[in-house]
Amino acid sequence: KIAREGAELAVDITRTAPGGSGDLALYHGTTPGNAGSIRANGIDLSRANPRTDFGPGFYTTTDPAQALARAGGDPAGVLTFTVPRSGLSSMSGRTFSSAGRGYTDFVRGLRGGPMHAYDYVSGPVLSNPRAFYAGKPAAAFGNQISFHTPRAVDFLQRGIR
C-alpha cells in the first residue's frame, strides 16, 4: 500500500515519540490561534491550502524545530501528535526520500493536474517553489508528512497531545 521512492525515508518513521512508547511523534507549526482552533474543533481539511507540495492536506513533520520555525518561533503554535506507526501501514501512502525526479514530477503534476488519491504523502519540503515552477531545479530541506483524506486526518487527530 505504500509507494516509496529511493531506499531511505525522508520522514523517519522509526523515530520514537517522547517517553519511548514506540509511537511516531509528529509536529505541526501554525499560529497560536490556529493551534487553539485545531485543539478545540479538530483538523478541517476544507481549510487546506491547495498550493502546497503534495496538494491540499494537513502537513506535519518529525522535526520539532522545523515545526517551531513554521510557527514563527512561538511554541504555542506547535501541535504535537503521537500516533502508532502501524496505523500508517493500513493506509495508502507515497514516500519520497529526496527531491529527485519522482518527487519533482509528483509535485509539479499537482499544480493544475488532478489530486492524488493517497491518504498520506511524505518527503522533503520544497524550499524554492517560485524558482521550481519557473523551471529551475528543486531545492529541498527537512521532512513533511501530509494527510489528505478524512480517514488519515481522523487517524492523526486521535493522537493530538
PDB file of C-alpha atoms in Angstrom:
ATOM      1  CA  LYS A   1       0.000   0.000   0.000  1.00  0.00           C
ATOM      2  CA  ILE A   2       2.973   2.331   0.353  1.00  0.00           C
ATOM      3  CA  ALA A   3       4.787   3.586  -2.743  1.00  0.00           C
ATOM      4  CA  ARG A   4       8.374   4.558  -1.947  1.00  0.00           C
ATOM      5  CA  GLU A   5      10.960   6.481  -3.951  1.00  0.00           C
ATOM      6  CA  GLY A   6      14.518   5.514  -3.045  1.00  0.00           C
ATOM      7  CA  ALA A   7      15.858   3.394  -0.227  1.00  0.00           C
ATOM      8  CA  GLU A   8      15.774   5.989   2.564  1.00  0.00           C
ATOM      9  CA  LEU A   9      12.673   7.519   4.055  1.00  0.00           C
ATOM     10  CA  ALA A  10      12.598  11.307   4.245  1.00  0.00           C
ATOM     11  CA  VAL A  11      10.216  11.015   7.177  1.00  0.00           C
ATOM     12  CA  ASP A  12      11.862   8.850   9.788  1.00  0.00           C
ATOM     13  CA  ILE A  13       9.074   6.509  10.835  1.00  0.00           C
ATOM     14  CA  THR A  14      11.500   4.842  13.241  1.00  0.00           C
ATOM     15  CA  ARG A  15      11.773   7.985  15.376  1.00  0.00           C
ATOM     16  CA  THR A  16      10.257   7.267  18.762  1.00  0.00           C
ATOM     17  CA  ALA A  17       7.785   9.561  20.426  1.00  0.00           C
ATOM     18  CA  PRO A  18       8.845  11.275  23.659  1.00  0.00           C
ATOM     19  CA  GLY A  19       8.583   8.803  26.513  1.00  0.00           C
ATOM     20  CA  GLY A  20       9.814   5.845  24.449  1.00  0.00           C
ATOM     21  CA  SER A  21       6.347   4.493  23.624  1.00  0.00           C
ATOM     22  CA  GLY A  22       7.401   3.291  20.190  1.00  0.00           C
ATOM     23  CA  ASP A  23       4.839   5.563  18.549  1.00  0.00           C
ATOM     24  CA  LEU A  24       5.575   8.159  15.888  1.00  0.00           C
ATOM     25  CA  ALA A  25       5.865  11.779  17.045  1.00  0.00           C
ATOM     26  CA  LEU A  26       4.624  14.354  14.531  1.00  0.00           C
ATOM     27  CA  TYR A  27       4.542  18.142  14.848  1.00  0.00           C
ATOM     28  CA  HIS A  28       2.528  20.865  13.111  1.00  0.00           C
ATOM     29  CA  GLY A  29       3.558  24.521  13.225  1.00  0.00           C
ATOM     30  CA  THR A  30       0.971  27.284  12.828  1.00  0.00           C
ATOM     31  CA  THR A  31      -0.195  30.416  14.638  1.00  0.00           C
ATOM     32  CA  PRO A  32      -1.259  30.071  18.284  1.00  0.00           C
ATOM     33  CA  GLY A  33      -4.820  30.978  17.255  1.00  0.00           C
ATOM     34  CA  ASN A  34      -4.956  28.268  14.617  1.00  0.00           C
ATOM     35  CA  ALA A  35      -3.429  25.770  17.049  1.00  0.00           C
ATOM     36  CA  GLY A  36      -6.167  26.573  19.558  1.00  0.00           C
ATOM     37  CA  SER A  37      -8.838  26.157  16.900  1.00  0.00           C
ATOM     38  CA  ILE A  38      -7.438  22.762  15.862  1.00  0.00           C
ATOM     39  CA  ARG A  39      -7.348  21.628  19.502  1.00  0.00           C
ATOM     40  CA  ALA A  40     -10.930  22.787  20.070  1.00  0.00           C
ATOM     41  CA  ASN A  41     -12.540  21.847  16.755  1.00  0.00           C
ATOM     42  CA  GLY A  42     -10.275  19.309  15.095  1.00  0.00           C
ATOM     43  CA  ILE A  43      -8.447  19.362  11.773  1.00  0.00           C
ATOM     44  CA  ASP A  44     -10.529  20.849   8.966  1.00  0.00           C
ATOM     45  CA  LEU A  45      -9.325  19.731   5.518  1.00  0.00           C
ATOM     46  CA  SER A  46     -11.591  22.289   3.840  1.00  0.00           C
ATOM     47  CA  ARG A  47      -9.155  24.967   5.107  1.00  0.00           C
ATOM     48  CA  ALA A  48      -6.159  23.277   3.462  1.00  0.00           C
ATOM     49  CA  ASN A  49      -4.069  25.308   1.041  1.00  0.00           C
ATOM     50  CA  PRO A  50      -4.213  23.718  -2.435  1.00  0.00           C
ATOM     51  CA  ARG A  51      -0.858  25.226  -3.472  1.00  0.00           C
ATOM     52  CA  THR A  52       1.360  23.035  -1.332  1.00  0.00           C
ATOM     53  CA  ASP A  53       3.966  20.400  -2.208  1.00  0.00           C
ATOM     54  CA  PHE A  54       1.663  17.387  -2.013  1.00  0.00           C
ATOM     55  CA  GLY A  55      -1.689  19.090  -2.569  1.00  0.00           C
ATOM     56  CA  PRO A  56      -4.328  20.170  -0.053  1.00  0.00           C
ATOM     57  CA  GLY A  57      -3.841  18.386   3.240  1.00  0.00           C
ATOM     58  CA  PHE A  58      -2.695  18.740   6.820  1.00  0.00           C
ATOM     59  CA  TYR A  59       1.095  18.942   6.984  1.00  0.00           C
ATOM     60  CA  THR A  60       3.306  17.679   9.802  1.00  0.00           C
ATOM     61  CA  THR A  61       6.986  16.929  10.374  1.00  0.00           C
ATOM     62  CA  THR A  62       9.014  14.616  12.604  1.00  0.00           C
ATOM     63  CA  ASP A  63      11.278  17.565  13.449  1.00  0.00           C
ATOM     64  CA  PRO A  64      10.006  19.745  16.327  1.00  0.00           C
ATOM     65  CA  ALA A  65      12.467  22.533  15.401  1.00  0.00           C
ATOM     66  CA  GLN A  66      11.059  22.643  11.858  1.00  0.00           C
ATOM     67  CA  ALA A  67       7.522  22.954  13.265  1.00  0.00           C
ATOM     68  CA  LEU A  68       8.644  25.673  15.674  1.00  0.00           C
ATOM     69  CA  ALA A  69      10.154  27.633  12.774  1.00  0.00           C
ATOM     70  CA  ARG A  70       6.879  27.269  10.854  1.00  0.00           C
ATOM     71  CA  ALA A  71       5.085  28.627  13.936  1.00  0.00           C
ATOM     72  CA  GLY A  72       7.274  31.735  13.796  1.00  0.00           C
ATOM     73  CA  GLY A  73       9.248  30.652  16.857  1.00  0.00           C
ATOM     74  CA  ASP A  74       6.185  30.648  19.119  1.00  0.00           C
ATOM     75  CA  PRO A  75       5.866  27.319  20.977  1.00  0.00           C
ATOM     76  CA  ALA A  76       2.124  27.982  21.465  1.00  0.00           C
ATOM     77  CA  GLY A  77       1.746  27.418  17.712  1.00  0.00           C
ATOM     78  CA  VAL A  78       3.227  23.903  17.725  1.00  0.00           C
ATOM     79  CA  LEU A  79       0.855  20.960  17.921  1.00  0.00           C
ATOM     80  CA  THR A  80       2.170  17.512  18.840  1.00  0.00           C
ATOM     81  CA  PHE A  81       0.633  14.271  17.642  1.00  0.00           C
ATOM     82  CA  THR A  82       1.628  10.808  18.853  1.00  0.00           C
ATOM     83  CA  VAL A  83       0.355   8.057  16.576  1.00  0.00           C
ATOM     84  CA  PRO A  84       1.080   4.349  16.193  1.00  0.00           C
ATOM     85  CA  ARG A  85       3.489   3.681  13.330  1.00  0.00           C
ATOM     86  CA  SER A  86       1.419   0.647  12.419  1.00  0.00           C
ATOM     87  CA  GLY A  87      -1.505   2.931  11.544  1.00  0.00           C
ATOM     88  CA  LEU A  88       0.337   4.279   8.516  1.00  0.00           C
ATOM     89  CA  SER A  89       0.749   0.778   7.113  1.00  0.00           C
ATOM     90  CA  SER A  90      -3.031   0.375   6.936  1.00  0.00           C
ATOM     91  CA  MET A  91      -3.347   3.487   4.734  1.00  0.00           C
ATOM     92  CA  SER A  92      -2.238   4.224   1.197  1.00  0.00           C
ATOM     93  CA  GLY A  93       0.818   6.425   1.081  1.00  0.00           C
ATOM     94  CA  ARG A  94       3.704   7.622  -1.010  1.00  0.00           C
ATOM     95  CA  THR A  95       7.153   8.404   0.372  1.00  0.00           C
ATOM     96  CA  PHE A  96       9.967  10.296  -1.330  1.00  0.00           C
ATOM     97  CA  SER A  97      13.486  10.042   0.086  1.00  0.00           C
ATOM     98  CA  SER A  98      14.823  13.045  -1.796  1.00  0.00           C
ATOM     99  CA  ALA A  99      13.867  15.824  -4.197  1.00  0.00           C
ATOM    100  CA  GLY A 100      14.743  13.586  -7.150  1.00  0.00           C
ATOM    101  CA  ARG A 101      12.865  13.036 -10.386  1.00  0.00           C
ATOM    102  CA  GLY A 102       9.930  11.135  -8.873  1.00  0.00           C
ATOM    103  CA  TYR A 103       9.406  13.859  -6.292  1.00  0.00           C
ATOM    104  CA  THR A 104       9.675  16.737  -8.755  1.00  0.00           C
ATOM    105  CA  ASP A 105       7.329  15.066 -11.254  1.00  0.00           C
ATOM    106  CA  PHE A 106       4.797  14.410  -8.472  1.00  0.00           C
ATOM    107  CA  VAL A 107       4.951  17.934  -7.027  1.00  0.00           C
ATOM    108  CA  ARG A 108       4.860  19.625 -10.433  1.00  0.00           C
ATOM    109  CA  GLY A 109       1.968  17.394 -11.551  1.00  0.00           C
ATOM    110  CA  LEU A 110      -0.245  18.584  -8.697  1.00  0.00           C
ATOM    111  CA  ARG A 111      -0.200  22.166  -9.979  1.00  0.00           C
ATOM    112  CA  GLY A 112      -3.026  22.223 -12.475  1.00  0.00           C
ATOM    113  CA  GLY A 113      -3.308  18.440 -12.530  1.00  0.00           C
ATOM    114  CA  PRO A 114      -5.610  16.042 -10.714  1.00  0.00           C
ATOM    115  CA  MET A 115      -5.255  15.441  -6.979  1.00  0.00           C
ATOM    116  CA  HIS A 116      -3.663  12.153  -5.970  1.00  0.00           C
ATOM    117  CA  ALA A 117      -5.638   9.509  -4.056  1.00  0.00           C
ATOM    118  CA  TYR A 118      -3.120   8.806  -1.256  1.00  0.00           C
ATOM    119  CA  ASP A 119      -4.095   9.019   2.409  1.00  0.00           C
ATOM    120  CA  TYR A 120      -0.671  10.497   3.151  1.00  0.00           C
ATOM    121  CA  VAL A 121       2.487  11.585   1.349  1.00  0.00           C
ATOM    122  CA  SER A 122       5.905  12.123   2.891  1.00  0.00           C
ATOM    123  CA  GLY A 123       9.126  13.630   1.647  1.00  0.00           C
ATOM    124  CA  PRO A 124      11.285  16.733   1.774  1.00  0.00           C
ATOM    125  CA  VAL A 125       9.930  20.294   1.816  1.00  0.00           C
ATOM    126  CA  LEU A 126      10.304  22.273  -1.418  1.00  0.00           C
ATOM    127  CA  SER A 127      12.229  25.418  -0.445  1.00  0.00           C
ATOM    128  CA  ASN A 128      12.177  27.264  -3.774  1.00  0.00           C
ATOM    129  CA  PRO A 129       8.634  26.953  -5.174  1.00  0.00           C
ATOM    130  CA  ARG A 130       8.721  30.087  -7.350  1.00  0.00           C
ATOM    131  CA  ALA A 131      12.013  29.146  -8.975  1.00  0.00           C
ATOM    132  CA  PHE A 132      10.960  25.491  -9.253  1.00  0.00           C
ATOM    133  CA  TYR A 133       7.713  26.317 -11.067  1.00  0.00           C
ATOM    134  CA  ALA A 134       9.673  28.677 -13.305  1.00  0.00           C
ATOM    135  CA  GLY A 135      11.760  25.700 -14.452  1.00  0.00           C
ATOM    136  CA  LYS A 136      14.698  25.739 -12.025  1.00  0.00           C
ATOM    137  CA  PRO A 137      15.830  22.561 -10.199  1.00  0.00           C
ATOM    138  CA  ALA A 138      14.109  21.757  -6.918  1.00  0.00           C
ATOM    139  CA  ALA A 139      15.797  22.736  -3.671  1.00  0.00           C
ATOM    140  CA  ALA A 140      14.505  20.987  -0.580  1.00  0.00           C
ATOM    141  CA  PHE A 141      15.084  20.644   3.150  1.00  0.00           C
ATOM    142  CA  GLY A 142      13.706  18.827   6.187  1.00  0.00           C
ATOM    143  CA  ASN A 143      10.754  16.486   6.039  1.00  0.00           C
ATOM    144  CA  GLN A 144       6.997  16.574   5.901  1.00  0.00           C
ATOM    145  CA  ILE A 145       4.196  14.085   6.063  1.00  0.00           C
ATOM    146  CA  SER A 146       0.877  15.349   4.795  1.00  0.00           C
ATOM    147  CA  PHE A 147      -2.528  13.820   5.479  1.00  0.00           C
ATOM    148  CA  HIS A 148      -5.105  14.161   2.701  1.00  0.00           C
ATOM    149  CA  THR A 149      -8.195  12.098   3.421  1.00  0.00           C
ATOM    150  CA  PRO A 150     -10.778  12.148   6.220  1.00  0.00           C
ATOM    151  CA  ARG A 151      -9.561   8.674   7.232  1.00  0.00           C
ATOM    152  CA  ALA A 152      -5.960   9.879   7.541  1.00  0.00           C
ATOM    153  CA  VAL A 153      -6.947  13.049   9.401  1.00  0.00           C
ATOM    154  CA  ASP A 154      -9.065  11.041  11.839  1.00  0.00           C
ATOM    155  CA  PHE A 155      -6.052   8.782  12.498  1.00  0.00           C
ATOM    156  CA  LEU A 156      -3.853  11.818  13.147  1.00  0.00           C
ATOM    157  CA  GLN A 157      -6.472  13.699  15.199  1.00  0.00           C
ATOM    158  CA  ARG A 158      -6.762  10.808  17.664  1.00  0.00           C
ATOM    159  CA  GLY A 159      -3.095  11.358  18.515  1.00  0.00           C
ATOM    160  CA  ILE A 160      -3.195  15.067  19.393  1.00  0.00           C
ATOM    161  CA  ARG A 161      -1.495  15.863  22.698  1.00  0.00           C
TER     162      ARG A 161
END
